[in-house]
PDB file of C-alpha atoms in Angstrom:
ATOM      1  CA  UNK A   1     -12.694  15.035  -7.498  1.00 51.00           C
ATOM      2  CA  UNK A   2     -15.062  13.628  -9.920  1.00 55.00           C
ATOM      3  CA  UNK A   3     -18.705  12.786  -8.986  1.00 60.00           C
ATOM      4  CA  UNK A   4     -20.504   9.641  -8.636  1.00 70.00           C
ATOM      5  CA  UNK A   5     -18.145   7.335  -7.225  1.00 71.00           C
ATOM      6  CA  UNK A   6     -19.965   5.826  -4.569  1.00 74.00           C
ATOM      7  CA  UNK A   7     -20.318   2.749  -6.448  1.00 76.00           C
ATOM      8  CA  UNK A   8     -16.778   2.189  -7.047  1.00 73.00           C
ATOM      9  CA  UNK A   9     -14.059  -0.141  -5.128  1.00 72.00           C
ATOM     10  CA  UNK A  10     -10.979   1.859  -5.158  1.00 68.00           C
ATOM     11  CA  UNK A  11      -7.743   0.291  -4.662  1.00 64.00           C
ATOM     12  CA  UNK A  12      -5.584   2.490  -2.237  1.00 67.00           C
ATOM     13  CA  UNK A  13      -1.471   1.287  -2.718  1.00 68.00           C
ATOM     14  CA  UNK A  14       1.747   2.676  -2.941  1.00 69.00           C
ATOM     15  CA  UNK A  15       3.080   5.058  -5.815  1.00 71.00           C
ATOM     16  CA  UNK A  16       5.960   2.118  -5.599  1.00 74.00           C
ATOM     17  CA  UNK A  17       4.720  -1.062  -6.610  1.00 77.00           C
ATOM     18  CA  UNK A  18       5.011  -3.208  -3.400  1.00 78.00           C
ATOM     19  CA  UNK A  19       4.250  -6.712  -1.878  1.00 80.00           C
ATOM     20  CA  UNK A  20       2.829  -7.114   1.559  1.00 79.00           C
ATOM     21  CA  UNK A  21       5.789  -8.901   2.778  1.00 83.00           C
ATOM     22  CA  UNK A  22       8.210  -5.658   1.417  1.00 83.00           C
ATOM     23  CA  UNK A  23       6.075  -3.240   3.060  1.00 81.00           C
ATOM     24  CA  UNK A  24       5.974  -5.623   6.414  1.00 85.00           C
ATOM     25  CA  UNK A  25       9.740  -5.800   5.542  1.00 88.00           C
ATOM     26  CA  UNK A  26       9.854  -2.137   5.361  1.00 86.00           C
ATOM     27  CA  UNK A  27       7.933  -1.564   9.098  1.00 88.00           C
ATOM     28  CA  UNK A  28      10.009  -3.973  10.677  1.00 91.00           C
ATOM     29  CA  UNK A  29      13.447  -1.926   9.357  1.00 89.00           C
ATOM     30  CA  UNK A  30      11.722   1.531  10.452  1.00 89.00           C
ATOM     31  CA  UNK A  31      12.386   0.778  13.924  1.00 88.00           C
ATOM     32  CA  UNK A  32       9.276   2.744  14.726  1.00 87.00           C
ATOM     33  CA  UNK A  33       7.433  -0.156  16.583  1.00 88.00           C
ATOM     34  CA  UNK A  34       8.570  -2.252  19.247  1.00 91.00           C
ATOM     35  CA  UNK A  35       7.252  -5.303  18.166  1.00 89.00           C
ATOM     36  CA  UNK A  36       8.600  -7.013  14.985  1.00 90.00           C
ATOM     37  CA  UNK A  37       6.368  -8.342  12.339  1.00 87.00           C
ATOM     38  CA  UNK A  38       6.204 -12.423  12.598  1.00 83.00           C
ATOM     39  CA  UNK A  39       4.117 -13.595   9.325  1.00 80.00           C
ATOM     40  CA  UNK A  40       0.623 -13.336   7.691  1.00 78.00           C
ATOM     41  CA  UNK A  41      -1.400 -15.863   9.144  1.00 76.00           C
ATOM     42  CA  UNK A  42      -4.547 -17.608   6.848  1.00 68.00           C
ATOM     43  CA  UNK A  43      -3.308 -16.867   3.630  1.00 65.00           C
ATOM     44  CA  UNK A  44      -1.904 -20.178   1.290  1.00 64.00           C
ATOM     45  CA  UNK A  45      -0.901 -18.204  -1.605  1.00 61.00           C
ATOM     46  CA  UNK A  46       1.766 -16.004  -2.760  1.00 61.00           C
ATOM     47  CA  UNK A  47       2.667 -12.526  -0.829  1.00 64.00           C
ATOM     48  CA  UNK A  48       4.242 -11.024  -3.585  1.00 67.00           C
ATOM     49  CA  UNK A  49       2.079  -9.660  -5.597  1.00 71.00           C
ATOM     50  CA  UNK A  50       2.387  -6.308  -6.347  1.00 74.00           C
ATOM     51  CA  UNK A  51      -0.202  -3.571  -7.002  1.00 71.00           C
ATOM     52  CA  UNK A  52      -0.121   0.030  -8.242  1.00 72.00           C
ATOM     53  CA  UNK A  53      -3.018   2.756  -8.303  1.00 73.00           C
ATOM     54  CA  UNK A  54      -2.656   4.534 -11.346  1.00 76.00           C
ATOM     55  CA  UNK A  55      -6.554   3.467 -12.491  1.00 76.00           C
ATOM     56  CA  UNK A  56      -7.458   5.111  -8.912  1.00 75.00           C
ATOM     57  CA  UNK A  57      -5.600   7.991  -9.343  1.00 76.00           C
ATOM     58  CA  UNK A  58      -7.230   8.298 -12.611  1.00 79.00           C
ATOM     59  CA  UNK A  59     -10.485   8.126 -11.582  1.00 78.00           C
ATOM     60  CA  UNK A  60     -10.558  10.643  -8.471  1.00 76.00           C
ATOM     61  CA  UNK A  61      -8.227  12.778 -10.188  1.00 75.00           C
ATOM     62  CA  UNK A  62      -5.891  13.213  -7.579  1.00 72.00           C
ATOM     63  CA  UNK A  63      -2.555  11.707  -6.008  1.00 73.00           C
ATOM     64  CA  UNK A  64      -1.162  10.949  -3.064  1.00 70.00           C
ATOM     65  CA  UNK A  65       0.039  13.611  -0.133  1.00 74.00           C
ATOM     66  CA  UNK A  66       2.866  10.520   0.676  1.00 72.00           C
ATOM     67  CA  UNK A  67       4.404   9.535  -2.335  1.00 72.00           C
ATOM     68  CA  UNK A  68       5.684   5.942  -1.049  1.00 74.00           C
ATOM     69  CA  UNK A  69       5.911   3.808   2.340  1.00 71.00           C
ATOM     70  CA  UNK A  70       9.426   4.432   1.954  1.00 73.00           C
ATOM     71  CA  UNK A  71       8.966   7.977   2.462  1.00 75.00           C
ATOM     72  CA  UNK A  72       5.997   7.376   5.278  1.00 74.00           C
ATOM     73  CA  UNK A  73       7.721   4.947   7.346  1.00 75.00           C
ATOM     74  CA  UNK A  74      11.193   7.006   6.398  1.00 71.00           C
TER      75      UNK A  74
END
């Protein structure tokens, strides 16, 4: 890992860009919680914007043990 990255904000995603309504989407199909996922509450705007790490990855030289959610939740 490179040093001095205290300062930074690191973005931690999926290696498969996904929105936070597909990876709710993806929980609720796991059938590994008993409770479904209703909705986001507070939030006007889209929930499909998607977002990828790559720059992270970059910068702390290093990927992911879990490649996707898919695979997590799988």
């Amino acid at each position: 890992m490179k040093t001095k990255l205290r300062s930074h904000v690191f973005v931690g995603c999926d290696n498969l860009p996904l929105s936070r309504q597909e990876i709710m989407d993806l929980v609720n199909r796991s059938g590994k919680f008993d409770t479904k996922f209703e909705g986001f509450t507070g939030t006007d705007g889209p929930l499909g914007k998607r977002m990828e790490n790559s720059k992270t990855r970059a910068e702390i030289d290093g990927n992911p043990s879990i490649q996707t959610s898919l695979n997590f939740l799988a």
